[in-house]
Short mmCIF file of C-alpha atoms and ligand atoms in Angstrom, two decimals:
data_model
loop_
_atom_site.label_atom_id
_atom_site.label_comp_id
_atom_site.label_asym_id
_atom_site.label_seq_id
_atom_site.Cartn_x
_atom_site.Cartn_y
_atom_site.Cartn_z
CA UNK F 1 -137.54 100.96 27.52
CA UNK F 2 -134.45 102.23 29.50
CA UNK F 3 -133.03 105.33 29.05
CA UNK F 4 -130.29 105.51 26.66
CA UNK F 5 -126.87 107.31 27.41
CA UNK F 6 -125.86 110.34 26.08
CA UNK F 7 -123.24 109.75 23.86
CA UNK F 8 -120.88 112.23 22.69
CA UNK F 9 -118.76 110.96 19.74
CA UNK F 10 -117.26 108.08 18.26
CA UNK F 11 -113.74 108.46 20.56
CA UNK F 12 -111.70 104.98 19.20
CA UNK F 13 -111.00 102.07 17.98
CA UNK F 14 -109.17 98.67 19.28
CA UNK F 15 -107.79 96.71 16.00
CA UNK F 16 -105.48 93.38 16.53
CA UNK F 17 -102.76 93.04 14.68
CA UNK F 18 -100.97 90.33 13.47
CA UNK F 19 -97.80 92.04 13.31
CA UNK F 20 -97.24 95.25 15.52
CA UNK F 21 -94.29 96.11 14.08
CA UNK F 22 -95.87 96.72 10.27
CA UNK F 23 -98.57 98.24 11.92
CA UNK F 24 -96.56 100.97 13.74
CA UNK F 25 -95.01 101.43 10.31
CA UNK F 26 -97.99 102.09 8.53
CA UNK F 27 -99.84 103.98 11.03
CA UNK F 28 -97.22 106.21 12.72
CA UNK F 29 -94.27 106.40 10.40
CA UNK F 30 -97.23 106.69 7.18
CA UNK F 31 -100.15 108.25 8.62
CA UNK F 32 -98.08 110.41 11.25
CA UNK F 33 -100.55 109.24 14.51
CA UNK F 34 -98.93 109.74 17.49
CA UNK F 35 -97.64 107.44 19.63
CA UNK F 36 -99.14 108.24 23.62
CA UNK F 37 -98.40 105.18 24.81
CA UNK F 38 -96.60 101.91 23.64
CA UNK F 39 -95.92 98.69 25.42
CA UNK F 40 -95.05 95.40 24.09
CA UNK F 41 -98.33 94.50 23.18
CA UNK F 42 -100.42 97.31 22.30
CA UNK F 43 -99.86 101.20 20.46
CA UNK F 44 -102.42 103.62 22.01
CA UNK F 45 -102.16 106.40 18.99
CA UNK F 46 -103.72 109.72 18.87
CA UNK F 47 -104.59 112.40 15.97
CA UNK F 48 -102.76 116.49 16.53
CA UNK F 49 -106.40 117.87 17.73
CA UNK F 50 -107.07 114.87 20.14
CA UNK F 51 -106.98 115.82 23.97
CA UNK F 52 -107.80 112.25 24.99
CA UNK F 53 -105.22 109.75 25.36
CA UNK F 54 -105.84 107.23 21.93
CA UNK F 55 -108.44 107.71 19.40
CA UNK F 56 -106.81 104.06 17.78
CA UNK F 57 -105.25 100.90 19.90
CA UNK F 58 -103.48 98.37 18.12
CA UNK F 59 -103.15 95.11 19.90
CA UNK F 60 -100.92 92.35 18.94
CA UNK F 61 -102.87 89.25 18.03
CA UNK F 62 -103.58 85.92 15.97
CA UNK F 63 -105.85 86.89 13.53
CA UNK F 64 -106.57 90.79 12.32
CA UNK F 65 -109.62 91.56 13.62
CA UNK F 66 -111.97 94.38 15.03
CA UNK F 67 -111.65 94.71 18.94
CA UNK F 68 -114.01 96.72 19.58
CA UNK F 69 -115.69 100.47 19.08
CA UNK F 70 -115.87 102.68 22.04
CA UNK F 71 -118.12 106.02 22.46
CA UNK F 72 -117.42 108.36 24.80
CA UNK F 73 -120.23 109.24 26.60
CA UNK F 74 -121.34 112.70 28.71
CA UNK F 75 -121.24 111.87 32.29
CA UNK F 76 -119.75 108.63 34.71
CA UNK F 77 -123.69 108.25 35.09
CA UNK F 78 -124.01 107.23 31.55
CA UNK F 79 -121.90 104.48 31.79
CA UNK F 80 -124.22 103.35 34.13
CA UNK F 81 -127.28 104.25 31.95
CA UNK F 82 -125.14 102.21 28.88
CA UNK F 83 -124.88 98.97 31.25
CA UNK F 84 -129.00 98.85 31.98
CA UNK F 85 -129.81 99.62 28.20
CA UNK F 86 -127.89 96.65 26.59
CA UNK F 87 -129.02 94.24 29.93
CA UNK F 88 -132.83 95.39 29.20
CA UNK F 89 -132.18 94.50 25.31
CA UNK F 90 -131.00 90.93 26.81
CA UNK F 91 -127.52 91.16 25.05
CA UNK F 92 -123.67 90.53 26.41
CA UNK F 93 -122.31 92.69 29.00
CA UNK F 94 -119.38 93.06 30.96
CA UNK F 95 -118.36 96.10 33.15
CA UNK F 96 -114.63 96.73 33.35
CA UNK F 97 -112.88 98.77 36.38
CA UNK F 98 -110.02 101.66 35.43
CA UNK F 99 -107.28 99.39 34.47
CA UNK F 100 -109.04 96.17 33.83
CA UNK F 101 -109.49 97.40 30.38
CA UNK F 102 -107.96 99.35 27.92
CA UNK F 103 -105.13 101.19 29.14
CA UNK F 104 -105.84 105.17 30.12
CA UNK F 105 -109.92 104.56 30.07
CA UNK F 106 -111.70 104.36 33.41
CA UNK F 107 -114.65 103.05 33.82
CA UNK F 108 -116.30 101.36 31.34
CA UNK F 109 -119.10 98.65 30.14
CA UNK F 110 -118.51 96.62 27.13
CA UNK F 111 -121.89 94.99 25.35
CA UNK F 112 -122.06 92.88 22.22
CA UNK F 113 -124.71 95.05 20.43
CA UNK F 114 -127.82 94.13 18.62
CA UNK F 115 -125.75 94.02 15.42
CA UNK F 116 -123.17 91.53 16.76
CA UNK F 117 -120.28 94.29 17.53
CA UNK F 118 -118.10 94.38 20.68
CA UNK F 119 -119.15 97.97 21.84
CA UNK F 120 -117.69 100.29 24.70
CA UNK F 121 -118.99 102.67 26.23
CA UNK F 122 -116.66 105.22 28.61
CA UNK F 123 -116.72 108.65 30.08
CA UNK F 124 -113.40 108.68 32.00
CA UNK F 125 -109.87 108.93 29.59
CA UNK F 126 -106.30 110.30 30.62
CA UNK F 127 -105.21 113.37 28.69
CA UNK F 128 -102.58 114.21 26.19
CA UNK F 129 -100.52 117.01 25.72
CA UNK F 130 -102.19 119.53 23.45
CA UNK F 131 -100.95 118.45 19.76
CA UNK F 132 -102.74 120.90 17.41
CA UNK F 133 -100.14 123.88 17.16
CA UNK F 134 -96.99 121.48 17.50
CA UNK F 135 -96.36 121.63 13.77
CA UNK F 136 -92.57 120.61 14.49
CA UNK F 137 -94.57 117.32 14.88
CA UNK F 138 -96.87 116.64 12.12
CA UNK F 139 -96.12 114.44 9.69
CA UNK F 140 -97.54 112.17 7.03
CA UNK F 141 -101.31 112.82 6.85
CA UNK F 142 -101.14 114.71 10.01
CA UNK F 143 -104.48 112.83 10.61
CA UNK F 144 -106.11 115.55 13.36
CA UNK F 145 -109.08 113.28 14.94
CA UNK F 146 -111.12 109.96 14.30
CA UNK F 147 -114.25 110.65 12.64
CA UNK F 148 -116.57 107.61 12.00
CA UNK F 149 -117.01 104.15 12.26
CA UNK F 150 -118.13 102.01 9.26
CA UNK F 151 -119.51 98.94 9.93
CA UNK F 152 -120.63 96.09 7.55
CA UNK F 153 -124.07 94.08 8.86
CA UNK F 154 -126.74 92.81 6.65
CA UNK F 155 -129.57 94.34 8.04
CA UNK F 156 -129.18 97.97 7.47
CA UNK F 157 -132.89 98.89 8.87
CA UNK F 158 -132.05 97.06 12.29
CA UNK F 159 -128.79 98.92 12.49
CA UNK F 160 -130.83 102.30 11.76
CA UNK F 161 -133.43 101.54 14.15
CA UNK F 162 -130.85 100.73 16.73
CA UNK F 163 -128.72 103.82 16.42
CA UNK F 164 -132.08 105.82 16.68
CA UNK F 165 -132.68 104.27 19.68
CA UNK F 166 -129.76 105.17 20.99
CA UNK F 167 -130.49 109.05 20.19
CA UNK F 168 -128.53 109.15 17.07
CA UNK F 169 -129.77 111.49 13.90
CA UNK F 170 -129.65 110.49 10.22
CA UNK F 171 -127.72 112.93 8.07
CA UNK F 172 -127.55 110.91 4.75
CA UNK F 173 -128.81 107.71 3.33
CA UNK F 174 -128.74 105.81 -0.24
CA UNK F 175 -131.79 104.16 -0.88
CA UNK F 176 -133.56 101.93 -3.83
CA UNK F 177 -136.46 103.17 -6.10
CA UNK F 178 -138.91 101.82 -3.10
CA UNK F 179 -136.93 103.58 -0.49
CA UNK F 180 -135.38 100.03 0.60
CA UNK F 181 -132.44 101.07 2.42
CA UNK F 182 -128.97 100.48 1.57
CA UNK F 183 -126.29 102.10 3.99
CA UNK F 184 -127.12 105.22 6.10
CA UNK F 185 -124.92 107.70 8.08
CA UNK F 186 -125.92 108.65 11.68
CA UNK F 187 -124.01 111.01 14.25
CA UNK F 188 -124.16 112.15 17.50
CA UNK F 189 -121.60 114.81 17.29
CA UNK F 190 -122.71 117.98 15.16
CA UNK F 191 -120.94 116.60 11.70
CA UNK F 192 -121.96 113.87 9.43
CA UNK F 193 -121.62 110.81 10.82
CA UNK F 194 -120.02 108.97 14.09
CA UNK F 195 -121.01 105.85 12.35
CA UNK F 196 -122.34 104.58 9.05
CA UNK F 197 -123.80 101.22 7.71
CA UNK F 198 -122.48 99.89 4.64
CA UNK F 199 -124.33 96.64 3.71
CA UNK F 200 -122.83 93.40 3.23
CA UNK F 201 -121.58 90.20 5.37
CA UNK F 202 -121.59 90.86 9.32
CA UNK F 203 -121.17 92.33 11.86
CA UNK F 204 -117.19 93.12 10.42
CA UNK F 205 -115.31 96.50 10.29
CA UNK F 206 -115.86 98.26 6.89
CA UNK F 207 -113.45 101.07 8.01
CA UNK F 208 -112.62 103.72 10.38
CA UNK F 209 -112.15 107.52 9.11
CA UNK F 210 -109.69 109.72 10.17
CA UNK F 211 -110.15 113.43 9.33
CA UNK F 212 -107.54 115.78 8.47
CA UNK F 213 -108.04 119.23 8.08
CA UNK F 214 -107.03 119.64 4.37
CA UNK F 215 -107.85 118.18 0.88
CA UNK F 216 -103.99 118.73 0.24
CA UNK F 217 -103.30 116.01 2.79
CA UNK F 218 -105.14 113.51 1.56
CA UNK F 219 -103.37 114.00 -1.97
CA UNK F 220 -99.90 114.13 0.15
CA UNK F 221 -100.91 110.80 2.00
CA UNK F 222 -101.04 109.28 -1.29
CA UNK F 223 -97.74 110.77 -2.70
CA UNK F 224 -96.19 109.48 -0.09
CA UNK F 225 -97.03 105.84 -0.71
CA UNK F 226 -96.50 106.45 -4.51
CA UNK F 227 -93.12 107.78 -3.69
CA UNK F 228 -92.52 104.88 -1.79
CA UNK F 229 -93.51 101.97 -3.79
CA UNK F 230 -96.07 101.36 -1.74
CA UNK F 231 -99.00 102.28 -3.91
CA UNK F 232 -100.63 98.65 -2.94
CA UNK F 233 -101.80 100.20 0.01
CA UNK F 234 -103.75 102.59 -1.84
CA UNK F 235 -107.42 100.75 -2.33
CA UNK F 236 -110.09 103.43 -3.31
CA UNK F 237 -109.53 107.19 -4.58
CA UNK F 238 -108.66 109.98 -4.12
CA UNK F 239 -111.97 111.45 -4.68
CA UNK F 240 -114.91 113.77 -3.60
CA UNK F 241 -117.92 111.79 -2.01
CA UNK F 242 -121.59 112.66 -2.75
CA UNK F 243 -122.53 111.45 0.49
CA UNK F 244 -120.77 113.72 3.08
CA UNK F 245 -119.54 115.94 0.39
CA UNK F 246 -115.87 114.85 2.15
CA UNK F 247 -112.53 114.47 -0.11
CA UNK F 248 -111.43 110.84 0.67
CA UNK F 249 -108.75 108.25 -0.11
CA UNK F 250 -109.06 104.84 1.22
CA UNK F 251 -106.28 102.87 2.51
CA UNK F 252 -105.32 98.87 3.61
CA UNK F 253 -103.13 98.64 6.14
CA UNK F 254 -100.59 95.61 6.58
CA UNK F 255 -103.89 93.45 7.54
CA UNK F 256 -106.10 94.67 5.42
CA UNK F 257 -108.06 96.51 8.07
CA UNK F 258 -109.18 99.31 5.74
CA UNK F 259 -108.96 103.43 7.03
CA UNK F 260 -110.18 105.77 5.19
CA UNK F 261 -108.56 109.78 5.09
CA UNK F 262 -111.12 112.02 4.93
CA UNK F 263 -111.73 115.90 5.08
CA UNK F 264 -114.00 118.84 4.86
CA UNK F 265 -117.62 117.29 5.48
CA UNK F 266 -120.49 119.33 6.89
CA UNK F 267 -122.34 121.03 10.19
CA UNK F 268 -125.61 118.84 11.45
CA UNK F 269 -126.06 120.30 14.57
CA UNK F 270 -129.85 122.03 14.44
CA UNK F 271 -132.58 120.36 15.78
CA UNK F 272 -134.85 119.83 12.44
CA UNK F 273 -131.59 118.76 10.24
CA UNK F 274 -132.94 116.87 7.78
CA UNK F 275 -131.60 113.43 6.22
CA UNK F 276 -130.75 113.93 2.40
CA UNK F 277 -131.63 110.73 0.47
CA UNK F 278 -129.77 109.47 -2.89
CA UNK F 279 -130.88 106.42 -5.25
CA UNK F 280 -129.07 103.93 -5.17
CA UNK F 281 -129.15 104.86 -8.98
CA UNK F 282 -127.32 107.70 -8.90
CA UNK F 283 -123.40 107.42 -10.10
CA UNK F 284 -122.42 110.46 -7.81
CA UNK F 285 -123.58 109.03 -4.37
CA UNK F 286 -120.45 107.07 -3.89
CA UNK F 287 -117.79 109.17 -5.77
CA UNK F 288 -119.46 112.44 -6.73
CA UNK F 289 -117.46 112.74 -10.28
CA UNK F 290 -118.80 109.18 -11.00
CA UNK F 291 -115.40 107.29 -10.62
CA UNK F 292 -116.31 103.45 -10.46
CA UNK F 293 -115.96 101.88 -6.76
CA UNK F 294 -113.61 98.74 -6.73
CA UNK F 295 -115.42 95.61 -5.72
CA UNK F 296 -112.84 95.11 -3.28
CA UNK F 297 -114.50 97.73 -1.38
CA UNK F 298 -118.16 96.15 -1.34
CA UNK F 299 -116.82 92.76 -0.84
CA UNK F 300 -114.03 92.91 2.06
CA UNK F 301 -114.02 93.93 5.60
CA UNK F 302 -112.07 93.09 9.16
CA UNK F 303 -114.09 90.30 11.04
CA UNK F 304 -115.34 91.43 14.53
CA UNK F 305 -114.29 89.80 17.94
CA UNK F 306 -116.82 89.02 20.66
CA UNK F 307 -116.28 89.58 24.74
CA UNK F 308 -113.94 87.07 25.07
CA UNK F 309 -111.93 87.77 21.85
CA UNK F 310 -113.24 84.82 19.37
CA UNK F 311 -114.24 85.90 15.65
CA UNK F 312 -118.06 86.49 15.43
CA UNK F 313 -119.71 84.09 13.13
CA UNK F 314 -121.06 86.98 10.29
CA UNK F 315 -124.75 86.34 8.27
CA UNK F 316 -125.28 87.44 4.19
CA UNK F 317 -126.65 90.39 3.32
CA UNK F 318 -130.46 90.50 2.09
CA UNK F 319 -129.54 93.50 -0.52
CA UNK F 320 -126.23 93.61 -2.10
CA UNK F 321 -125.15 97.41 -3.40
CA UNK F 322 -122.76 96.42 -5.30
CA UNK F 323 -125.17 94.43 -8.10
CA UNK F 324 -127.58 96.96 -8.45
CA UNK F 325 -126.95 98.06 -12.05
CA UNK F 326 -125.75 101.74 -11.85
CA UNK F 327 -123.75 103.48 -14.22
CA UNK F 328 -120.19 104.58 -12.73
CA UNK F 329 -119.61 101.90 -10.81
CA UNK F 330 -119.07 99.73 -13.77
CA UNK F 331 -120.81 96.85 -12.83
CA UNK F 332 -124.12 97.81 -14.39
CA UNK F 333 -125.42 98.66 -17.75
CA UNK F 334 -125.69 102.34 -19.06
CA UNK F 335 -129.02 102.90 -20.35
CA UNK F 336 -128.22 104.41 -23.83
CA UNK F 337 -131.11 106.98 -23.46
CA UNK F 338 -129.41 108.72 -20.40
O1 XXG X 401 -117.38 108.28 5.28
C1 XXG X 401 -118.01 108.07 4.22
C2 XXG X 401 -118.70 109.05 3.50
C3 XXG X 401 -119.25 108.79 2.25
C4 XXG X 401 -119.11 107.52 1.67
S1 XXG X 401 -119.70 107.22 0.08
O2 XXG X 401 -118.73 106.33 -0.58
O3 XXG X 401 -119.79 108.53 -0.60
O4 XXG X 401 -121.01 106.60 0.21
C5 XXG X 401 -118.51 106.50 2.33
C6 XXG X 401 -118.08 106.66 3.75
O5 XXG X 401 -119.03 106.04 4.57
O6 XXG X 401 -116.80 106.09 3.94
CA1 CA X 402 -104.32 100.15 -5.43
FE1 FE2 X 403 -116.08 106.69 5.77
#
């Protein structure tokens, strides 16, 4: 087996857009990202506490889809490491020169991953002008950083055993009375998760979250769309997770590629951290006060492009979370006795 790269974080995510213009609307003028670079075709946005040039590119293009994911990784070596990983696994790669791919990264290999995602990995990225104290320009959400990837793939023990493989530790997981897996959070960086595995129809984009620093601005984020009639693009929350222990809302943009606001999670950085498991039983995994989870959020999800920028075909699910018969999430039956 090769050796794997040393990946540092989830660093962005490329989205196409059907229509650039709503997009810049909902993720600049609502979120409050900021725009590093813009040309006719593309936004490279950035969060106030990102150094690197664009944590989220949105590319103008036929049908709403997931680009790709990209991970930074430690050192220009690693890239090399990535390449000789994904060719020993047998799967799609292509390496891409600075400039032959997305604009301000370096050097970088793109692989279709076991799980049927376009994935990047990179080490070189231009810089951006230090954001975090410019308060003169933080707006909206004042979304600081990305935090995680969520992806949607049917086999959630394949996508665990991948992620291991590639050095990642588990901080949470829900599971079913025989400790069948049903979505799991791994992470690289020393916080919950850098990506998570939500079961259903794949590979597709479940979401991407972007952290802010303060419950408050989650609650604002909504506000604003209330004030604003645009309440529609509010899918899920706001709430308090039991996994993560984060304050979330979830959000559609104009193509339904879902992004989820989310704050105040928790250190995983020592060596013997150890996973914490819910049942898949248990009302307070999902929304830690019990509030119900709309089906929309089990059901839908962005389709994922492959190298050359067709939609993946996606495979069912084997276990489906969202007809297990729980309590809170009111698709199940409350056992009187409880
Ligand atoms: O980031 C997350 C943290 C927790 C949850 S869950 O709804 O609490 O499972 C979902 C999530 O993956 O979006
Ligand atoms: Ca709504
Ligand atoms: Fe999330």
């Amino acid at each position: 087996m090769s050796t794997a790269p040393d990946v540092v974080r989830s660093a962005y995510v490329q989205l196409a857009v059907t229509d650039l213009a709503a997009a810049r609307w909902f993720w600049v003028d609502m979120l409050g990202m900021h725009v590093q670079h813009e040309d006719a075709g593309a936004l490279h946005l950035r969060g106030t506490d990102e150094l690197t040039h664009h944590s989220v590119v949105l590319r103008a293009g036929p049908v709403a889809a997931l680009d790709h994911l990209a991970y930074r990784v430690r050192t220009p070596d690693d890239v090399d490491k990535a390449e000789r990983f994904f060719k020993d696994l047998g799967r799609p790669v292509r390496r891409l020169a600075a400039g032959e791919g997305t604009h301000g990264v370096g050097d970088a290999v793109r692989v279709v991953d076991p799980l049927g995602f376009t994935v990047e990995f990179f080490h070189e990225i231009a810089r951006g002008e230090r954001l975090i104290q410019r308060y003169d320009l933080h707006r909206g959400a004042q979304i600081a950083r990305l935090d995680h990837f969520n992806v949607c793939t049917p086999d959630i023990p394949a996508a665990y055993e991948h992620y291991k493989s590639l050095g990642f530790g588990c901080s949470e997981t829900i599971e079913g009375d025989e400790h069948e897996l049903y979505a799991a959070w791994m992470y690289r960086k020393q916080t919950v998760h850098d990506v998570a595995f939500t079961g259903g129809a794949g590979p597709r984009l479940h979401h991407i979250g972007m952290a802010t620093h303060e419950s408050h601005q989650v609650l604002h984020m909504a506000d604003i769309l209330g004030s604003l009639r645009k309440e529609h693009h509010i899918e899920r929350g706001p709430g308090r997770h039991g996994v993560s222990n984060a304050f979330y809302v979830y959000l559609r943009d104009p193509d339904g590629h879902r992004v989820e606001i989310y704050t105040s999670d928790y250190y995983t950085g020592d060596p013997d951290h150890e996973t914490f498991r819910w049942n898949v039983h248990d009302d307070r995994r999902r929304d830690f006060w019990g509030n119900a989870v709309i089906e929309s959020w089990y059901k839908e999800a962005s389709p994922a492009l492959d190298l050359d920028g067709n939609v993946q075909p996606i495979s069912e699910a084997a276990l489906d979370e969202s007809a297990v018969q729980v309590g809170a999430d009111g698709l199940g039956i409350i056992d009187p006795s409880e």
